[in-house]
Short mmCIF file of C-alpha atoms (C1' of nucleotides) in Angstrom, two decimals:
data_model
loop_
_atom_site.label_atom_id
_atom_site.label_comp_id
_atom_site.label_asym_id
_atom_site.label_seq_id
_atom_site.Cartn_x
_atom_site.Cartn_y
_atom_site.Cartn_z
CA MET E 1 33.40 -23.93 -14.74
CA PRO E 2 33.93 -24.44 -11.10
CA GLU E 3 32.07 -22.02 -8.86
CA LEU E 4 31.99 -22.17 -5.07
CA PRO E 5 30.24 -25.56 -4.70
CA GLU E 6 32.55 -27.23 -7.19
CA VAL E 7 35.67 -25.71 -5.65
CA GLU E 8 34.45 -26.78 -2.18
CA THR E 9 33.89 -30.33 -3.44
CA ILE E 10 37.34 -30.36 -4.98
CA ARG E 11 38.77 -29.15 -1.67
CA GLN E 12 37.06 -31.88 0.30
CA THR E 13 38.10 -34.66 -2.04
CA LEU E 14 41.62 -33.41 -2.65
CA ARG E 15 42.59 -32.80 0.95
CA GLN E 16 42.15 -36.49 1.72
CA LEU E 17 44.61 -37.27 -1.05
CA VAL E 18 47.44 -34.80 -0.39
CA VAL E 19 47.42 -33.51 3.19
CA GLY E 20 50.60 -34.77 4.89
CA LYS E 21 52.49 -35.29 1.64
CA THR E 22 55.84 -33.60 1.03
CA VAL E 23 56.86 -32.05 -2.30
CA GLU E 24 60.03 -33.46 -3.85
CA SER E 25 60.03 -31.51 -7.09
CA VAL E 26 57.84 -29.38 -9.35
CA ALA E 27 57.53 -29.30 -13.13
CA VAL E 28 55.84 -26.48 -15.04
CA HIS E 29 54.90 -26.98 -18.67
CA TRP E 30 52.92 -23.70 -19.09
CA PRO E 31 54.74 -20.94 -17.19
CA LYS E 32 51.98 -18.31 -17.57
CA ILE E 33 49.91 -20.24 -15.01
CA ILE E 34 52.48 -19.30 -12.35
CA GLN E 35 51.74 -15.66 -11.52
CA ALA E 36 53.85 -15.34 -8.35
CA PRO E 37 56.69 -15.28 -7.71
CA ASP E 38 57.53 -13.56 -11.00
CA ASP E 39 60.20 -16.06 -11.83
CA VAL E 40 58.92 -19.58 -12.46
CA GLU E 41 62.34 -21.00 -11.59
CA GLN E 42 61.99 -19.50 -8.13
CA PHE E 43 58.54 -21.09 -7.78
CA LYS E 44 60.07 -24.47 -8.58
CA GLN E 45 62.95 -23.89 -6.16
CA LEU E 46 60.82 -22.93 -3.19
CA MET E 47 58.49 -25.94 -3.24
CA PRO E 48 60.74 -28.97 -2.55
CA GLY E 49 60.68 -29.99 1.10
CA GLN E 50 57.31 -28.30 1.70
CA THR E 51 54.59 -30.42 3.30
CA ILE E 52 50.89 -29.79 2.56
CA THR E 53 49.23 -29.29 5.94
CA GLU E 54 45.70 -28.27 4.87
CA ILE E 55 43.60 -27.02 1.95
CA ARG E 56 41.34 -24.07 2.47
CA ARG E 57 38.89 -22.27 0.17
CA LYS E 58 38.03 -18.62 -0.27
CA GLY E 59 35.34 -17.90 -2.80
CA LYS E 60 36.45 -19.88 -5.85
CA PHE E 61 40.10 -19.99 -4.78
CA LEU E 62 41.86 -23.00 -3.31
CA LEU E 63 44.59 -22.27 -0.71
CA PHE E 64 47.15 -25.01 -0.14
CA ASP E 65 48.79 -24.49 3.23
CA LEU E 66 52.43 -25.56 3.09
CA THR E 67 55.13 -25.62 5.75
CA ASP E 68 56.36 -22.12 4.98
CA TYR E 69 54.14 -20.97 2.11
CA VAL E 70 50.57 -20.74 0.85
CA LEU E 71 49.74 -21.72 -2.70
CA VAL E 72 46.69 -19.81 -4.01
CA SER E 73 45.10 -21.59 -6.96
CA HIS E 74 42.23 -20.53 -9.23
CA LEU E 75 40.78 -23.06 -11.69
CA ARG E 76 39.00 -20.51 -13.88
CA MET E 77 37.06 -22.42 -16.56
CA GLU E 78 38.42 -25.89 -16.81
CA GLY E 79 41.15 -26.37 -14.23
CA LYS E 80 41.30 -29.78 -12.54
CA TYR E 81 43.44 -31.47 -9.91
CA GLY E 82 44.19 -35.17 -9.63
CA VAL E 83 46.62 -37.35 -7.70
CA TYR E 84 48.29 -40.26 -9.48
CA PRO E 85 51.22 -42.65 -9.15
CA LYS E 86 54.27 -41.15 -10.82
CA LYS E 87 54.32 -44.00 -13.37
CA ASP E 88 50.75 -43.35 -14.60
CA LYS E 89 50.55 -42.10 -18.17
CA MET E 90 50.43 -38.32 -18.30
CA GLN E 91 47.01 -36.99 -19.34
CA ASP E 92 46.58 -34.31 -22.00
CA HIS E 93 46.70 -30.67 -20.90
CA THR E 94 48.74 -31.34 -17.80
CA HIS E 95 50.59 -28.06 -17.06
CA VAL E 96 51.89 -28.23 -13.48
CA ILE E 97 53.10 -31.36 -11.65
CA PHE E 98 53.93 -31.54 -7.94
CA SER E 99 55.90 -34.75 -7.32
CA PHE E 100 55.71 -36.06 -3.74
CA THR E 101 58.31 -38.04 -1.82
CA ASP E 102 55.93 -41.01 -1.62
CA GLY E 103 55.97 -41.72 -5.36
CA THR E 104 52.66 -40.01 -6.16
CA GLU E 105 52.10 -36.63 -7.80
CA LEU E 106 49.52 -33.89 -7.83
CA ARG E 107 48.74 -32.90 -11.40
CA TYR E 108 47.05 -29.69 -12.54
CA ARG E 109 45.25 -30.00 -15.87
CA ASP E 110 43.55 -27.18 -17.76
CA VAL E 111 42.47 -27.30 -21.42
CA ARG E 112 41.95 -23.56 -21.58
CA LYS E 113 45.14 -22.65 -19.64
CA PHE E 114 43.21 -19.86 -17.89
CA GLY E 115 43.95 -21.07 -14.35
CA THR E 116 46.42 -19.24 -12.09
CA MET E 117 48.75 -20.05 -9.17
CA HIS E 118 50.30 -17.63 -6.73
CA LEU E 119 52.80 -18.68 -4.08
CA PHE E 120 53.13 -16.51 -0.95
CA GLU E 121 55.00 -16.62 2.31
CA LYS E 122 52.65 -17.83 5.02
CA GLY E 123 50.44 -15.00 6.29
CA LYS E 124 51.03 -12.76 3.26
CA GLU E 125 48.48 -14.38 0.98
CA LEU E 126 45.69 -11.90 1.79
CA LEU E 127 47.81 -8.79 1.35
CA ASP E 128 48.20 -8.97 -2.43
CA LYS E 129 46.28 -9.95 -5.48
CA PRO E 130 44.46 -12.12 -6.23
CA LEU E 131 42.91 -12.28 -2.74
CA VAL E 132 43.30 -8.71 -1.50
CA GLN E 133 40.11 -7.41 -3.10
CA LEU E 134 38.07 -10.57 -2.71
CA ALA E 135 34.80 -10.21 -0.79
CA LYS E 136 33.57 -12.73 1.75
CA ASP E 137 31.51 -15.54 0.34
CA PRO E 138 28.05 -16.00 1.87
CA LEU E 139 28.94 -19.32 3.44
CA GLU E 140 31.72 -17.76 5.55
CA THR E 141 30.63 -17.07 9.13
CA ASP E 142 31.96 -13.50 8.95
CA PHE E 143 30.05 -12.57 5.79
CA VAL E 144 28.55 -9.15 6.52
CA ILE E 145 25.09 -8.80 4.98
CA ASP E 146 24.91 -5.07 5.56
CA LEU E 147 28.20 -4.46 3.73
CA PHE E 148 26.93 -6.47 0.79
CA LYS E 149 23.64 -4.55 0.73
CA GLU E 150 25.40 -1.18 0.87
CA LYS E 151 27.62 -2.11 -2.08
CA VAL E 152 24.67 -3.26 -4.16
CA LYS E 153 22.45 -0.32 -3.37
CA LYS E 154 24.97 2.23 -4.57
CA SER E 155 25.69 0.46 -7.84
CA THR E 156 23.99 1.46 -11.08
CA ARG E 157 24.89 -1.86 -12.66
CA VAL E 158 22.31 -4.63 -13.11
CA ILE E 159 22.08 -7.21 -10.32
CA LYS E 160 23.22 -10.06 -12.60
CA ASN E 161 26.56 -8.29 -13.08
CA ILE E 162 26.87 -7.20 -9.47
CA LEU E 163 26.46 -10.79 -8.19
CA LEU E 164 29.21 -11.93 -10.54
CA ASP E 165 31.59 -9.31 -9.08
CA GLN E 166 33.84 -11.16 -6.65
CA THR E 167 34.70 -7.94 -4.79
CA VAL E 168 31.00 -7.57 -3.81
CA ILE E 169 30.17 -11.20 -3.00
CA ALA E 170 32.49 -14.14 -3.64
CA GLY E 171 31.73 -17.60 -4.91
CA LEU E 172 28.91 -17.08 -7.41
CA GLY E 173 29.43 -17.67 -11.12
CA ASN E 174 27.05 -17.65 -14.06
CA ILE E 175 25.12 -20.78 -13.02
CA TYR E 176 24.52 -19.90 -9.37
CA VAL E 177 23.74 -16.25 -10.05
CA ASP E 178 20.87 -17.27 -12.33
CA GLU E 179 19.62 -19.85 -9.79
CA THR E 180 19.90 -17.35 -6.91
CA LEU E 181 17.93 -14.65 -8.74
CA TYR E 182 15.21 -17.17 -9.63
CA LEU E 183 14.88 -18.30 -6.02
CA ALA E 184 14.81 -14.68 -4.87
CA GLY E 185 12.19 -13.71 -7.47
CA VAL E 186 14.36 -10.87 -8.83
CA HIS E 187 14.76 -9.99 -12.51
CA PRO E 188 18.41 -10.17 -13.61
CA LEU E 189 18.24 -6.73 -15.25
CA THR E 190 17.16 -4.91 -12.06
CA LYS E 191 19.62 -2.15 -11.20
CA GLY E 192 21.32 -2.28 -7.82
CA THR E 193 19.99 1.15 -6.97
CA ASP E 194 16.42 -0.10 -7.52
CA LEU E 195 16.58 -3.03 -5.10
CA SER E 196 14.76 -2.92 -1.77
CA ASP E 197 16.16 -4.16 1.52
CA LYS E 198 13.69 -7.02 1.42
CA ALA E 199 14.77 -8.06 -2.06
CA LEU E 200 18.44 -7.93 -1.01
CA ASP E 201 17.68 -10.09 2.02
CA ARG E 202 15.96 -12.59 -0.23
CA ILE E 203 18.98 -12.57 -2.58
CA VAL E 204 21.36 -13.38 0.25
CA ASP E 205 19.08 -16.11 1.62
CA ALA E 206 18.66 -17.54 -1.88
CA ALA E 207 22.42 -17.52 -2.51
CA ILE E 208 23.11 -19.37 0.75
CA GLU E 209 20.39 -21.93 0.14
CA THR E 210 21.50 -22.52 -3.49
CA LEU E 211 25.17 -22.83 -2.64
CA GLU E 212 24.58 -25.14 0.36
CA LYS E 213 22.34 -27.45 -1.62
CA ALA E 214 24.84 -27.53 -4.48
CA VAL E 215 27.71 -28.37 -2.10
CA ALA E 216 25.59 -31.21 -0.67
CA GLN E 217 25.13 -32.52 -4.21
CA GLY E 218 28.85 -32.36 -4.99
CA GLY E 219 28.46 -29.42 -7.39
CA THR E 220 27.02 -29.09 -10.89
CA THR E 221 28.42 -30.93 -13.90
CA ILE E 222 27.34 -29.26 -17.16
CA ARG E 223 30.15 -30.21 -19.47
CA SER E 224 33.35 -31.34 -17.89
CA TYR E 225 33.49 -30.71 -14.19
CA VAL E 226 34.71 -33.59 -12.01
CA ASN E 227 36.06 -33.51 -8.45
CA SER E 228 39.57 -34.63 -7.54
CA GLN E 229 38.43 -38.26 -7.44
CA GLY E 230 36.99 -38.03 -10.94
CA GLN E 231 33.37 -37.95 -9.83
CA ILE E 232 30.75 -35.70 -11.42
CA GLY E 233 28.36 -33.50 -9.45
CA MET E 234 24.59 -34.00 -9.20
CA PHE E 235 23.20 -30.47 -8.74
CA GLN E 236 22.42 -30.18 -12.48
CA GLN E 237 19.28 -32.18 -11.64
CA GLU E 238 18.15 -29.35 -9.35
CA LEU E 239 18.69 -26.43 -11.72
CA LYS E 240 15.53 -24.32 -12.08
CA VAL E 241 16.60 -21.91 -14.84
CA TYR E 242 20.24 -22.37 -15.92
CA GLY E 243 20.19 -24.33 -19.18
CA GLN E 244 16.40 -24.69 -18.93
CA THR E 245 15.61 -22.39 -21.84
CA GLU E 246 12.08 -22.89 -23.22
CA LYS E 247 11.24 -25.46 -20.54
CA PRO E 248 8.24 -24.64 -18.30
CA CYS E 249 8.97 -22.85 -15.05
CA GLN E 250 8.39 -25.29 -12.18
CA ALA E 251 6.38 -22.64 -10.35
CA CYS E 252 4.16 -21.07 -13.03
CA GLY E 253 4.64 -23.07 -16.23
CA ARG E 254 5.76 -20.13 -18.34
CA PRO E 255 8.78 -20.91 -20.57
CA ILE E 256 12.19 -20.01 -19.11
CA GLU E 257 13.79 -17.30 -21.21
CA LYS E 258 17.44 -16.82 -22.12
CA ILE E 259 18.92 -13.38 -22.77
CA LYS E 260 22.39 -11.85 -22.96
CA VAL E 261 23.53 -9.63 -20.13
CA SER E 262 26.94 -8.07 -20.81
CA GLY E 263 27.70 -10.99 -23.03
CA ARG E 264 26.75 -13.64 -20.46
CA GLY E 265 24.00 -16.14 -21.10
CA THR E 266 21.28 -15.35 -18.55
CA HIS E 267 18.24 -17.54 -17.75
CA TYR E 268 15.13 -16.43 -15.90
CA CYS E 269 11.38 -16.80 -15.58
CA PRO E 270 9.72 -13.62 -16.89
CA ASN E 271 6.65 -14.26 -14.71
CA CYS E 272 8.21 -15.16 -11.34
CA GLN E 273 11.22 -12.79 -11.36
CA THR E 274 9.62 -9.39 -11.07
CA GLN E 275 10.11 -8.36 -7.43
CA ALA E 276 12.48 -5.53 -6.63
"C1'" DA L 1 35.24 -24.52 -43.38
"C1'" DC L 2 34.23 -20.79 -41.03
"C1'" DT L 3 31.83 -18.35 -36.91
"C1'" DA L 4 29.81 -17.94 -32.49
"C1'" DA L 5 29.42 -19.32 -27.94
"C1'" DT L 6 31.14 -21.03 -23.72
"C1'" DG L 7 32.85 -18.60 -18.34
"C1'" DT L 8 36.30 -16.14 -15.04
"C1'" DT L 9 39.32 -12.59 -14.00
"C1'" DA L 10 42.74 -8.87 -14.82
"C1'" DG L 11 43.89 -5.12 -17.32
"C1'" DT L 12 42.76 -1.21 -20.25
"C1'" DC L 13 39.93 2.46 -21.82
"C1'" DT L 14 36.43 6.02 -21.25
"C1'" DT T 1 36.03 6.12 -10.27
"C1'" DA T 2 32.76 3.20 -11.73
"C1'" DG T 3 31.54 0.72 -15.40
"C1'" DA T 4 32.19 -1.17 -20.01
"C1'" DC T 5 34.99 -3.78 -22.88
"C1'" DT T 6 38.62 -7.06 -24.20
"C1'" DA T 7 42.30 -10.47 -23.90
"C1'" DA T 8 43.86 -14.76 -22.13
"C1'" DC T 9 42.74 -19.89 -24.52
"C1'" DA T 10 40.55 -24.36 -26.51
"C1'" DT T 11 36.79 -26.87 -27.89
"C1'" DT T 12 32.38 -27.65 -29.72
"C1'" DA T 13 27.91 -26.62 -31.80
"C1'" DG T 14 25.86 -24.70 -35.73
#
DNA sequence: ACTAATGTTAGTCT
DNA sequence: TAGACTAACATTAG
């Protein structure tokens, strides 16, 4: 379940492996992953001859800069990238294969098949879905705190749901929302309309601190996440509430509780998370 | 052997 | 229109 820190770690490890390589051919074993262009055959036709010049990240999206195009990739739950010699045995659940002219290939694997890829002409990637509605993530230098606060304050939804909304703030998923709200001392069921400016400032600060620490630790590995060099993350050791149900809160000793919020498992300390 | 839970986003319904 | 709900899918825990 890659969120911002995992996607950023994937970006950092993957760019060393593929930047400068030129695509020779593409194979697609699960066409639904290719969302744009509409025709998968066209996707396969456009790629050969394209060189990967850089990999960027926006929220949880990876953007592969090519000679003439940009490939926008979302890993959803279980998507993974790896680079292997062409002769290496194909792993299970490999759905898209980019073969390079140097005899290696970039393989996209995804047990759940939820991941997506969109190919755009260079410069057009922000004008259409999936990126057109995406908010800035809090690690971007042009993240506008006031815009975030305005959006939250006029929403009647609970803050847990608001923080998961990628059009309000990008990059947070279920794990980092719970950790952020714990650090900010805010109850996950607080409505956006009930949050003070101070609480919203704490939420932004907490999100930045949590995400930066997680990036420094190479992300969080709960079940299956590994970066593009097959390494797990280490931030799971730092989790204060996510997956800590019934364990004593590190601050007050009260047991961490787990509830359902709109169907999502939600962890919090009932004693420490009361400030609005 | 069945059922529920897992997490992210787009699309649909109200 | 904002918000709630569900589908897309596979695996695993109970």
